[in-house]
Coordinates of N, CA and C and ligand atoms in Angstrom, one line a residue:
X1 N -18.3 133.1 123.1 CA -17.4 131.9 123.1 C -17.7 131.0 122.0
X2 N -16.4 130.8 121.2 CA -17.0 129.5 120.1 C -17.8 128.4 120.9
X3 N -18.6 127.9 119.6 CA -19.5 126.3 120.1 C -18.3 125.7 120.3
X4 N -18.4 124.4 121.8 CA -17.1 123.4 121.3 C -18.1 122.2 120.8
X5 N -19.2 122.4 120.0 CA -19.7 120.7 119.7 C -19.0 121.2 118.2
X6 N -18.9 122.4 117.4 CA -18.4 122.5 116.2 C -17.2 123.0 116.3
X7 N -16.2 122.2 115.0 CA -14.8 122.5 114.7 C -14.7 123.1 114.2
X8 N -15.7 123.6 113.6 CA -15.7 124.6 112.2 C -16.3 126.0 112.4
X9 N -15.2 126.9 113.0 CA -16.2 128.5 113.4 C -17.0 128.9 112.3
X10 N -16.8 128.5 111.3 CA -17.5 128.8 110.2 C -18.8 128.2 110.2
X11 N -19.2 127.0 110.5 CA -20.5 126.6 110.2 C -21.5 127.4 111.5
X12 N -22.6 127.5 110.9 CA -23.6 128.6 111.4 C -24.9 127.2 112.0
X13 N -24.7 127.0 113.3 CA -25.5 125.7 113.3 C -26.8 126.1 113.1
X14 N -27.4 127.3 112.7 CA -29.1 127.3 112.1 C -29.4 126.9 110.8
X15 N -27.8 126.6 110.4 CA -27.7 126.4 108.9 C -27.7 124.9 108.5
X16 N -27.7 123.9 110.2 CA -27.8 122.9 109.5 C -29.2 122.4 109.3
X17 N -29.1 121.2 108.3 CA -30.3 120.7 108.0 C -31.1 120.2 109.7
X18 N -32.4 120.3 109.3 CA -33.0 120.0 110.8 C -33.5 118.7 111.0
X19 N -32.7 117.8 110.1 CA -32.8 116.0 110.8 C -31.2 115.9 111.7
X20 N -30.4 117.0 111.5 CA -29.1 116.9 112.4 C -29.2 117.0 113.7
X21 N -29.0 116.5 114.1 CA -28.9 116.8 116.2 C -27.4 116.5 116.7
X22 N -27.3 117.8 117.1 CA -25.8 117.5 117.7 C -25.6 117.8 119.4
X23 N -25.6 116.6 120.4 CA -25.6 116.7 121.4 C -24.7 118.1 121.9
X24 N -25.3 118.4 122.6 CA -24.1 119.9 123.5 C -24.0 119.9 125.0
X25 N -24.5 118.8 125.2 CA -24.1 118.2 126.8 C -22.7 118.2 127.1
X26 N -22.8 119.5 128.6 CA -20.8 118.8 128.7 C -20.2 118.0 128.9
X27 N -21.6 116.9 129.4 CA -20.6 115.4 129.7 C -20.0 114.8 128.7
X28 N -20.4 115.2 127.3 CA -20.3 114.8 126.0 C -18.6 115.5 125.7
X29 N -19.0 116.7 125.5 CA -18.0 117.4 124.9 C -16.6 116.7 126.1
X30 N -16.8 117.0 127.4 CA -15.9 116.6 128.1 C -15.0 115.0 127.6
X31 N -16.1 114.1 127.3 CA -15.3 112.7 127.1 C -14.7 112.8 125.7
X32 N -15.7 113.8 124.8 CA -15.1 113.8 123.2 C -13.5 114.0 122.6
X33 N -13.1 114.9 124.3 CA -11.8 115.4 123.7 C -10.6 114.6 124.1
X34 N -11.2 113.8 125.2 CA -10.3 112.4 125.6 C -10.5 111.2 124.9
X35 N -11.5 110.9 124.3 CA -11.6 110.0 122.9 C -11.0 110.5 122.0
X36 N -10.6 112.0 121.7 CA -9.8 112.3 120.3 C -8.3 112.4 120.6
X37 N -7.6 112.6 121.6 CA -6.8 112.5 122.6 C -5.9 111.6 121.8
X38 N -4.7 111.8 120.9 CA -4.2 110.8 120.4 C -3.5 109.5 121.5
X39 N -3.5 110.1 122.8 CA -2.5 109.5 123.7 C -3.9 108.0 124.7
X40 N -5.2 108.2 124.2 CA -5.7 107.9 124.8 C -5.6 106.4 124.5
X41 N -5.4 105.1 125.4 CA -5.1 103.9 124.8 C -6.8 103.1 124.4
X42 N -6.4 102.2 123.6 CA -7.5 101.3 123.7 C -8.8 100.8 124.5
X43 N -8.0 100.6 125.8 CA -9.1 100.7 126.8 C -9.6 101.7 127.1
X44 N -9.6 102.6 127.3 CA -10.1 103.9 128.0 C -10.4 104.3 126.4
X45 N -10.3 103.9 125.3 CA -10.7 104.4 124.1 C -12.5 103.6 123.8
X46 N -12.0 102.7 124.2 CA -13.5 102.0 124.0 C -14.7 102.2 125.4
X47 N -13.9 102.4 126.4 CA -15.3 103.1 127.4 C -15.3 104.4 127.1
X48 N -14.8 105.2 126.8 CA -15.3 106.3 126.1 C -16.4 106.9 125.0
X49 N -15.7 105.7 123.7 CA -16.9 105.4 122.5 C -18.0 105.1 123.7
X50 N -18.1 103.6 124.5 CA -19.4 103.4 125.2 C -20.2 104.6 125.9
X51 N -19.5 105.1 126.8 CA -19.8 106.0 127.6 C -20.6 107.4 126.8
X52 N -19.8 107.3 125.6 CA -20.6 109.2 124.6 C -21.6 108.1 124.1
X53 N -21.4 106.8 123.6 CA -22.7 106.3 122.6 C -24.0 106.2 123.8
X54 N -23.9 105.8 124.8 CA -24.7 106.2 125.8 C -25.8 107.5 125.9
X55 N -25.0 108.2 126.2 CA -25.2 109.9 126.3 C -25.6 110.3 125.0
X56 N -25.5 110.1 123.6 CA -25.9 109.9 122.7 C -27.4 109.6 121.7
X57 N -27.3 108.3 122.7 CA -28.5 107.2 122.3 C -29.7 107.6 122.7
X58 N -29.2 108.3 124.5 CA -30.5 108.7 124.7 C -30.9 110.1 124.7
X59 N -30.0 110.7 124.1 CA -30.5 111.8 123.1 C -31.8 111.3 122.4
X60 N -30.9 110.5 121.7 CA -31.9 110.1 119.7 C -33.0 109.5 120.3
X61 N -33.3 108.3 121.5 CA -34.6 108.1 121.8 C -35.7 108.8 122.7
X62 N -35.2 110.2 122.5 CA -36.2 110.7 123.3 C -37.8 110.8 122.3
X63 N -38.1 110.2 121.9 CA -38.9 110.3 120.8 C -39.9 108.6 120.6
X64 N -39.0 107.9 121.2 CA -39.4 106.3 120.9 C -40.9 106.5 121.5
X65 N -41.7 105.4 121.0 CA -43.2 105.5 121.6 C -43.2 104.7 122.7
X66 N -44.5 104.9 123.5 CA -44.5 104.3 124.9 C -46.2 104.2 124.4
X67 N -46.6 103.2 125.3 CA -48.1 103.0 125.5 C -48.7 102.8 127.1
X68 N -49.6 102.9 127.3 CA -49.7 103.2 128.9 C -49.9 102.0 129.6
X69 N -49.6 102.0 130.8 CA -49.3 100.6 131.8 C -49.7 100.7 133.0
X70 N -50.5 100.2 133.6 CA -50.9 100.1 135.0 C -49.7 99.5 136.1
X71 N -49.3 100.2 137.0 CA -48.5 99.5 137.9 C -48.9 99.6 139.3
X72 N -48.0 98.0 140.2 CA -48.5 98.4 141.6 C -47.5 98.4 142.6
X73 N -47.7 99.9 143.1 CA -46.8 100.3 143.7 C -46.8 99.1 145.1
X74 N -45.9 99.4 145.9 CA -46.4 98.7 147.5 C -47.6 99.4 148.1
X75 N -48.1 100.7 147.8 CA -49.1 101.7 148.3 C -50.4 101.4 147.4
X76 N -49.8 101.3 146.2 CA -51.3 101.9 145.5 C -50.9 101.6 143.7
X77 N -52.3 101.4 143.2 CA -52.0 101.1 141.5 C -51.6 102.5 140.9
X78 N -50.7 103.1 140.1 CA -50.7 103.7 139.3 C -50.5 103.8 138.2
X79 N -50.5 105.1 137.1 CA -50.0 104.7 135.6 C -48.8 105.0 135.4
X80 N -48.6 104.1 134.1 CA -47.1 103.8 134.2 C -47.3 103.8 132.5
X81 N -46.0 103.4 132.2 CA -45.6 103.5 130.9 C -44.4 102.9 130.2
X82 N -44.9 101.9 129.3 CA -43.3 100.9 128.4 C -43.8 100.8 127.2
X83 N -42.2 100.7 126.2 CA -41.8 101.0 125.2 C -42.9 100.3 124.2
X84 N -43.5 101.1 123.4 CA -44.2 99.9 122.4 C -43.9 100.0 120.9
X85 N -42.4 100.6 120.9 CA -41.2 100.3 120.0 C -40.5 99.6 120.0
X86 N -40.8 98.3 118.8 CA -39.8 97.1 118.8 C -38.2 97.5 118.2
X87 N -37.3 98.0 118.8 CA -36.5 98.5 118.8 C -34.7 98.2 118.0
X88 N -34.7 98.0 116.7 CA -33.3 97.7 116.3 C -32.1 98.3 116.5
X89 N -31.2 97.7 116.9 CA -29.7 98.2 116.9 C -29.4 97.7 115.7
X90 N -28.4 98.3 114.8 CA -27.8 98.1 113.1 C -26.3 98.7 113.5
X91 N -25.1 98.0 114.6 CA -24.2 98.5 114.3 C -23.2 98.3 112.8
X92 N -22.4 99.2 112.7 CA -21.7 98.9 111.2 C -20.2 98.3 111.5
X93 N -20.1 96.8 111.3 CA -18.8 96.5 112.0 C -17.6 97.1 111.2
X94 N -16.6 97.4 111.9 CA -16.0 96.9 113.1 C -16.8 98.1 114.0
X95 N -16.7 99.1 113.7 CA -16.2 100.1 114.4 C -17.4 100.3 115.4
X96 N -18.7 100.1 115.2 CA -19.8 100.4 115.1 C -20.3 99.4 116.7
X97 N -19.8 97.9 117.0 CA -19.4 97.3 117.9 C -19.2 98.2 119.2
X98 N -18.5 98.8 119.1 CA -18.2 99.4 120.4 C -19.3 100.3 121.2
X99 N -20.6 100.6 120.3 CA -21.6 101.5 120.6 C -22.5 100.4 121.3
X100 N -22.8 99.3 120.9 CA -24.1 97.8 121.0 C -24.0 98.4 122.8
X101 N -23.4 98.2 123.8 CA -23.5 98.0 124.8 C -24.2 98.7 125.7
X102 N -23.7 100.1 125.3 CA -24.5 101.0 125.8 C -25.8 101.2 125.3
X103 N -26.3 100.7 123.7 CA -27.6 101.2 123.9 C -28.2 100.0 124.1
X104 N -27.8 98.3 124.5 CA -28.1 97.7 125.3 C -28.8 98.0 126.3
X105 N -28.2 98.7 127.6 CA -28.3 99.2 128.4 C -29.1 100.0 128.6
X106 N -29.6 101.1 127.7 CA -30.9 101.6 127.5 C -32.0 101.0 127.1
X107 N -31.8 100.3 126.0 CA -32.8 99.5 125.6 C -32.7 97.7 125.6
X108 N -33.0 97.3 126.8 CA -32.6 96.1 127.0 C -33.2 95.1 125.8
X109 N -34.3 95.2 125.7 CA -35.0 94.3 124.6 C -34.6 94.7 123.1
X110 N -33.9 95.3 123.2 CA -34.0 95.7 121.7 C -33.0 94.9 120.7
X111 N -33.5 94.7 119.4 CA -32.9 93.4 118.6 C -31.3 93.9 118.0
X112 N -30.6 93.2 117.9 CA -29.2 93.6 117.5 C -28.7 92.7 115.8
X113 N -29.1 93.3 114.6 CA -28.8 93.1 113.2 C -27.6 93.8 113.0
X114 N -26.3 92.9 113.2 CA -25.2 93.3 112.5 C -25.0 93.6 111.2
X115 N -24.6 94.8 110.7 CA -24.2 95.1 109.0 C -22.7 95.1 109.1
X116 N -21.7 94.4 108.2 CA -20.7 94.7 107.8 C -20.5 94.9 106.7
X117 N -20.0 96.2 106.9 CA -19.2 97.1 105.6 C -17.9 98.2 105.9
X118 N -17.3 97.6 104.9 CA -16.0 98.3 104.8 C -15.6 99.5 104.0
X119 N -14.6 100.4 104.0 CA -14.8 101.2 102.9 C -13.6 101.3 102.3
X120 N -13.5 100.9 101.4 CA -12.6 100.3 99.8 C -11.3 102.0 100.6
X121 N -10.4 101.5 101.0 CA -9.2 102.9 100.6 C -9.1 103.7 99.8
X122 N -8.8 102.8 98.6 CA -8.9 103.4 97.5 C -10.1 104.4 96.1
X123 N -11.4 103.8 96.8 CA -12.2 104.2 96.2 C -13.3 105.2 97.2
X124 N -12.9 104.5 98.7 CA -13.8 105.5 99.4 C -15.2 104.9 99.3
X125 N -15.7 103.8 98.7 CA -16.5 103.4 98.6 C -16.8 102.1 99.3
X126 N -17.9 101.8 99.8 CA -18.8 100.7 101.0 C -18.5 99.7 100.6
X127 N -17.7 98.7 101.0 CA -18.2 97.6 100.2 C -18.9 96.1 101.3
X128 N -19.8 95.6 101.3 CA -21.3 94.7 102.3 C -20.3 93.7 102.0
X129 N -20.2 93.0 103.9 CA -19.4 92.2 103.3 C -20.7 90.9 105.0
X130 N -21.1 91.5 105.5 CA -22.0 90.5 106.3 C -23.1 91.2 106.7
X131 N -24.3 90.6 105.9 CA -25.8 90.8 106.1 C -26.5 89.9 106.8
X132 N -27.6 89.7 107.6 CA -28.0 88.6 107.9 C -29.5 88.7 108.6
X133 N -30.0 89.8 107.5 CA -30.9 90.8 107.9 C -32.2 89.5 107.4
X134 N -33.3 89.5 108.3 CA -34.3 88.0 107.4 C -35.0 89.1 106.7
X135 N -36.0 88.1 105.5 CA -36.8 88.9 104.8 C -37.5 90.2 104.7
X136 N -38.2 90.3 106.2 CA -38.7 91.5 106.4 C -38.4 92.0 107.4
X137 N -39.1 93.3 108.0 CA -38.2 94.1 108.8 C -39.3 94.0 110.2
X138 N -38.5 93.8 111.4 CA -39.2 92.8 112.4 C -39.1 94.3 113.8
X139 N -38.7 95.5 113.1 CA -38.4 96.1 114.7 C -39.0 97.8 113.5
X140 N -39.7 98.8 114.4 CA -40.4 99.8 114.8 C -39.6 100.9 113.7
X141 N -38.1 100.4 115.1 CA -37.2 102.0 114.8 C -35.8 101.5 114.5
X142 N -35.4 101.6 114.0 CA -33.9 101.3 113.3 C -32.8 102.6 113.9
X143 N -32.0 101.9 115.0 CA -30.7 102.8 114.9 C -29.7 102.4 114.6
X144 N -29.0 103.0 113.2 CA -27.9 102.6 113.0 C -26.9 103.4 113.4
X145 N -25.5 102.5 114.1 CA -24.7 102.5 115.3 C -23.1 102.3 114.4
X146 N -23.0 104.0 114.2 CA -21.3 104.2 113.6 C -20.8 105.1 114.5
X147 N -19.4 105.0 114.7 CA -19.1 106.0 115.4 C -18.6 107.3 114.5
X148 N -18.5 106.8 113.6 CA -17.5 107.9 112.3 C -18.9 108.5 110.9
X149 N -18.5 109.3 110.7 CA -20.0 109.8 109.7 C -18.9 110.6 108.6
X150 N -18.5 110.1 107.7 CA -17.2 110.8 106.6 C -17.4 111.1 105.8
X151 N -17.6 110.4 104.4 CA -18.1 110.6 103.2 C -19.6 110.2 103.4
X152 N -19.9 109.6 103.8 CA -21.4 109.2 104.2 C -22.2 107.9 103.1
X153 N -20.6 107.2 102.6 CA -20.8 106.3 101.7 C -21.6 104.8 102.4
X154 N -20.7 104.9 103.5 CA -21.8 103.8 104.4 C -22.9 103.6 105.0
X155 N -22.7 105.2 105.5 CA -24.5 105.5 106.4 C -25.1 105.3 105.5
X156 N -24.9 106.0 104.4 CA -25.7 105.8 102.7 C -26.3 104.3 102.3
X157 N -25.5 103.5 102.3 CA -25.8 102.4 101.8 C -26.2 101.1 103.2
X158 N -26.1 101.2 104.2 CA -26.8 100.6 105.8 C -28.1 101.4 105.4
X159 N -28.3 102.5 105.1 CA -29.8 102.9 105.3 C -30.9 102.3 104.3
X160 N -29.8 102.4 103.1 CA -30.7 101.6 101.7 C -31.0 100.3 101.8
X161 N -29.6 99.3 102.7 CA -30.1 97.9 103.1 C -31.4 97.9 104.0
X162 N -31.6 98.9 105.2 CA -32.6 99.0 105.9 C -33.8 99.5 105.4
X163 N -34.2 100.1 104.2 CA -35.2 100.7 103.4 C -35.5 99.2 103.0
X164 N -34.8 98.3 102.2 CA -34.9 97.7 101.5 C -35.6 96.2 102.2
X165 N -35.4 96.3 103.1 CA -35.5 95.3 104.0 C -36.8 95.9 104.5
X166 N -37.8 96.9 104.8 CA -39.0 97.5 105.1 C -38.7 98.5 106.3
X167 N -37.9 98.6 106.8 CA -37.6 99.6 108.2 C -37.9 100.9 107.7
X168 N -39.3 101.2 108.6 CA -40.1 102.6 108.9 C -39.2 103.5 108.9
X169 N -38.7 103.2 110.4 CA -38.2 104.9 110.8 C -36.7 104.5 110.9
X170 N -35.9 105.1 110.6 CA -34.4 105.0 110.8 C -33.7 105.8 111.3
X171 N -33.1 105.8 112.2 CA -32.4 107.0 112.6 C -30.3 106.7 112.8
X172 N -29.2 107.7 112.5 CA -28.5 107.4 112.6 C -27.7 107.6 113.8
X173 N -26.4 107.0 114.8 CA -26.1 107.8 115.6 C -24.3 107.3 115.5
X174 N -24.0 108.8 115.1 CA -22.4 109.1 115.3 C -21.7 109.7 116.6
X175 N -20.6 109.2 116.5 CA -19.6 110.0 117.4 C -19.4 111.9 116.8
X176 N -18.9 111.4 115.4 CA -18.2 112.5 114.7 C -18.6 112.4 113.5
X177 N -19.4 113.2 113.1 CA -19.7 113.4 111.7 C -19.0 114.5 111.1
X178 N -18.3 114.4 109.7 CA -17.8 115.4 108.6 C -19.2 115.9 108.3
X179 N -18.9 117.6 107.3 CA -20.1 118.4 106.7 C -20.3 117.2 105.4
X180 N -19.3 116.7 105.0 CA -19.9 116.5 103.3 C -20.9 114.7 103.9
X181 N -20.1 114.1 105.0 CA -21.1 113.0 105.4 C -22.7 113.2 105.6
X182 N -22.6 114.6 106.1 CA -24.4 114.8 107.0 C -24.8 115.2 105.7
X183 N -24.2 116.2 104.9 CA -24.7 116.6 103.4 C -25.3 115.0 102.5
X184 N -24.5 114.0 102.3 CA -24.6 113.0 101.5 C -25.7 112.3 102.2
X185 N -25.7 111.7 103.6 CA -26.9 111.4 103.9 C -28.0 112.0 103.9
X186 N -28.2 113.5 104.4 CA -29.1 113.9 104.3 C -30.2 114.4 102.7
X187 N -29.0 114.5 101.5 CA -30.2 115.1 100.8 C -29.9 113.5 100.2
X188 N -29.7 112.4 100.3 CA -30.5 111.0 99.9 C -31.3 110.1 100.9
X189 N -31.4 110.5 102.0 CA -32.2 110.0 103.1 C -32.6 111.3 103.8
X190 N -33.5 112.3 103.1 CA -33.5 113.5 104.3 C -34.9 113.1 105.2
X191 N -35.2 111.8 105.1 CA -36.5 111.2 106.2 C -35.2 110.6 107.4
X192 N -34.4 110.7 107.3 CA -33.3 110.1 108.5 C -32.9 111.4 109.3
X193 N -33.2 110.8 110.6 CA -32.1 111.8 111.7 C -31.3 111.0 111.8
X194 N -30.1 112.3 112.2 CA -28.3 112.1 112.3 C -28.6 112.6 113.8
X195 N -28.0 111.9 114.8 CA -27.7 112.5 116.1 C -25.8 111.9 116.1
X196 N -25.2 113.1 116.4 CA -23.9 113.0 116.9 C -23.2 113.6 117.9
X197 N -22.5 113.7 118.4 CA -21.6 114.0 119.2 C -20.9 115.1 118.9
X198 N -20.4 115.4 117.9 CA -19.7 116.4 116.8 C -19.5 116.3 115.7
X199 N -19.8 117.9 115.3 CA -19.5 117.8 113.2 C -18.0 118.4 113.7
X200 N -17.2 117.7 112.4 CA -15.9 118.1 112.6 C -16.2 119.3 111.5
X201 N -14.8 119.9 111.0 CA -14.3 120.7 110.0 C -14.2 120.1 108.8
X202 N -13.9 119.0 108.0 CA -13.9 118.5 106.6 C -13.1 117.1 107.2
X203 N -13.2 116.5 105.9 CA -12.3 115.4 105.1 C -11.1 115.9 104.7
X204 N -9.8 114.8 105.0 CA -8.3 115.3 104.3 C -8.8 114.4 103.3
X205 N -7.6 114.6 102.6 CA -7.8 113.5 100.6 C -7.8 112.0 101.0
X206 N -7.6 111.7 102.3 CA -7.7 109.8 102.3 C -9.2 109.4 103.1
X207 N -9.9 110.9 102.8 CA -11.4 110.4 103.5 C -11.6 110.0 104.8
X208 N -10.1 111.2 105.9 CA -10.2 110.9 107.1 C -11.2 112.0 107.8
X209 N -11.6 112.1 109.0 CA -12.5 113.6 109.4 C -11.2 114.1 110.2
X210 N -11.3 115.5 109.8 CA -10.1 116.4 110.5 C -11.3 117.5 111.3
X211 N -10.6 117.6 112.6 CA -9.7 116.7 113.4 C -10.3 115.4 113.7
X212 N -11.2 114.9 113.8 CA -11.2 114.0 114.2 C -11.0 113.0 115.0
X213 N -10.7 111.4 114.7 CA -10.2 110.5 116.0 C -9.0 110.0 115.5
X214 N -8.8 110.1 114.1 CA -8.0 108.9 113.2 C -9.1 107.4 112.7
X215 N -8.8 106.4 113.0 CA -9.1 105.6 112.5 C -10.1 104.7 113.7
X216 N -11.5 104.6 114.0 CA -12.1 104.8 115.3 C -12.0 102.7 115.4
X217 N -11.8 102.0 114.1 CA -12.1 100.2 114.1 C -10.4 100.4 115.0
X218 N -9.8 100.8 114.7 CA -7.8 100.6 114.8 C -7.8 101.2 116.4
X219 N -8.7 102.2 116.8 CA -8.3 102.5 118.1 C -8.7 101.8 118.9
X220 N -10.2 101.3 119.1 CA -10.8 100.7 119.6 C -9.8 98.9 119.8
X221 N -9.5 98.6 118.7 CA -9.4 97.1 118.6 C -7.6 97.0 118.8
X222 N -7.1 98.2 118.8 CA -5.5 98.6 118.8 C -4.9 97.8 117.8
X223 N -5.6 97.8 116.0 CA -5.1 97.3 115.2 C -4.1 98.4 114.3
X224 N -3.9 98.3 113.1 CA -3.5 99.3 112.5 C -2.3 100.0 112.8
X225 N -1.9 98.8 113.8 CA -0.6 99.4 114.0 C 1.0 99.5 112.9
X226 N 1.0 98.7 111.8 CA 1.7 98.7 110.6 C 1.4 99.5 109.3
X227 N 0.2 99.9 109.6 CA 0.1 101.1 108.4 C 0.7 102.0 108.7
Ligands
PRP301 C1 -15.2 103.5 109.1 C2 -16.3 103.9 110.0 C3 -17.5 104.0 109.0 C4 -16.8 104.4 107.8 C5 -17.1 105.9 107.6 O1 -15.2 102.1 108.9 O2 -16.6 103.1 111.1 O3 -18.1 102.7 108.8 O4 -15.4 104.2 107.9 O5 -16.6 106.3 106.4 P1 -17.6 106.8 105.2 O6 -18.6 107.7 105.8 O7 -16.6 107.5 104.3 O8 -18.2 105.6 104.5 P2 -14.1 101.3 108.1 O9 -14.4 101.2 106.7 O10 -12.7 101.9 108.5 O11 -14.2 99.9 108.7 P3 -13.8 99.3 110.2 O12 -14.9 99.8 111.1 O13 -13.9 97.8 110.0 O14 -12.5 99.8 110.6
URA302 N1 -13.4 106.2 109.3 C1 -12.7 106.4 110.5 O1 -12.6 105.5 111.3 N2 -12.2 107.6 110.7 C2 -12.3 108.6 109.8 O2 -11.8 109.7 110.1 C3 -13.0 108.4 108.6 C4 -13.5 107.1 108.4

């Protein structure tokens, strides 16, 4: 039976690079296809993004560090164990918004650095439009929080602000990644893991992922409706 985490019978998943992780949970694949669901509305569009960035997240943090902890039960002391990864969220607004909650929810302490960046229509290219990142870099592990992974002009340039800024480990987490986005991030950040939900089949010529979701800031926020 074909993979359903890939659109593309063609891609040979031994062949991807091995910073890619692509969830193959059915709870995953199950919500993916009602998130792509063109009929699916707004609401039930954005607990869905929540719900797979969830299922997702804690994929990508199965890896975070822990240090050891004495606890006491009502019986008796035992060992125990909490995070001793100071933990960043880096969603990419708009779209990127809709993920914060759920890995909230997993990671309650963890600091939340919004990046806004948009991508030029016409040129396909990032353009930073709200940083507010301070001098140096104050958290362990960096997850940056897109739902869409396409040309890979943004992951690209969110990761170079987070290099730049001193952030160690970075890791990224998509809904839907294209082949030429995981290609562009990977051989310029191949110290980055990608965890997603699904690689699609390609980019059409307006730099959408086919198949895809369409437009993931427009569903979520039910804007976009006059283009
Ligand atoms: C979308 C998406 C990514 C970007 C992906 O944002 O959320 O940030 O496009 O495309 P890329 O890999 O080719 O850079 P968009 O620019 O539509 O902004 P929005 O979230 O404000 O709608
Ligand atoms: N951004 C989106 O929201 N969707 C795409 O398919 C590509 C970029």
């Amino acid at each position: 039976m074909a993979d359903p985490t890939l659109t593309n019978a063609a891609l040979d998943p031994a062949a991807l690079p091995p910073t890619f992780h692509l969830s193959r949970h059915p709870a995953v694949l199950h919500k993916l296809a009602l998130l792509r669901d063109v009929r699916t509305e707004p609401k039930k569009f954005r607990e869905l993004v929540r719900e797979i960035s969830w299922l997702v997240g804690y994929e990508a943090l199965a890896d975070a560090r822990l240090r050891p902890l004495k606890v006491r039960t009502p019986l008796e002391e035992t060992d125990g164990a909490e995070l001793a990864d100071r933990i960043g969220l880096v969603p990419i607004l708009r779209a990127g918004l809709g993920m914060v909650d759920a890995m909230l929810e997993l990671m309650p302490t963890a600091q939340v650095w919004h990046l806004g960046l948009f991508r030029d229509e016409r040129t396909l290219r990032p353009v930073e439009y709200y940083n507010k990142l301070p001098d140096s870099a104050t958290v362990d592990l960096s997850l940056i929080l897109d739902p869409m992974l396409a040309t890979g002009g943004s992951a690209t340039a969110a990761i170079e602000v987070l290099k730049r800024w001193g952030a160690a480990r970075i890791k990224l987490i998509n809904l839907i990644a294209a082949p030429e986005g995981v290609a562009a991030v990977t051989s310029a950040h191949p110290d980055v893991h990608i965890h997603s939900a699904a690689l699609d089949r390609q980019l059409n010529e307006r730099g959408y992922i086919l198949p895809g979701l369409g437009d993931a800031g427009d569903r979520q926020f039910g804007t976009g409706v006059g283009d």
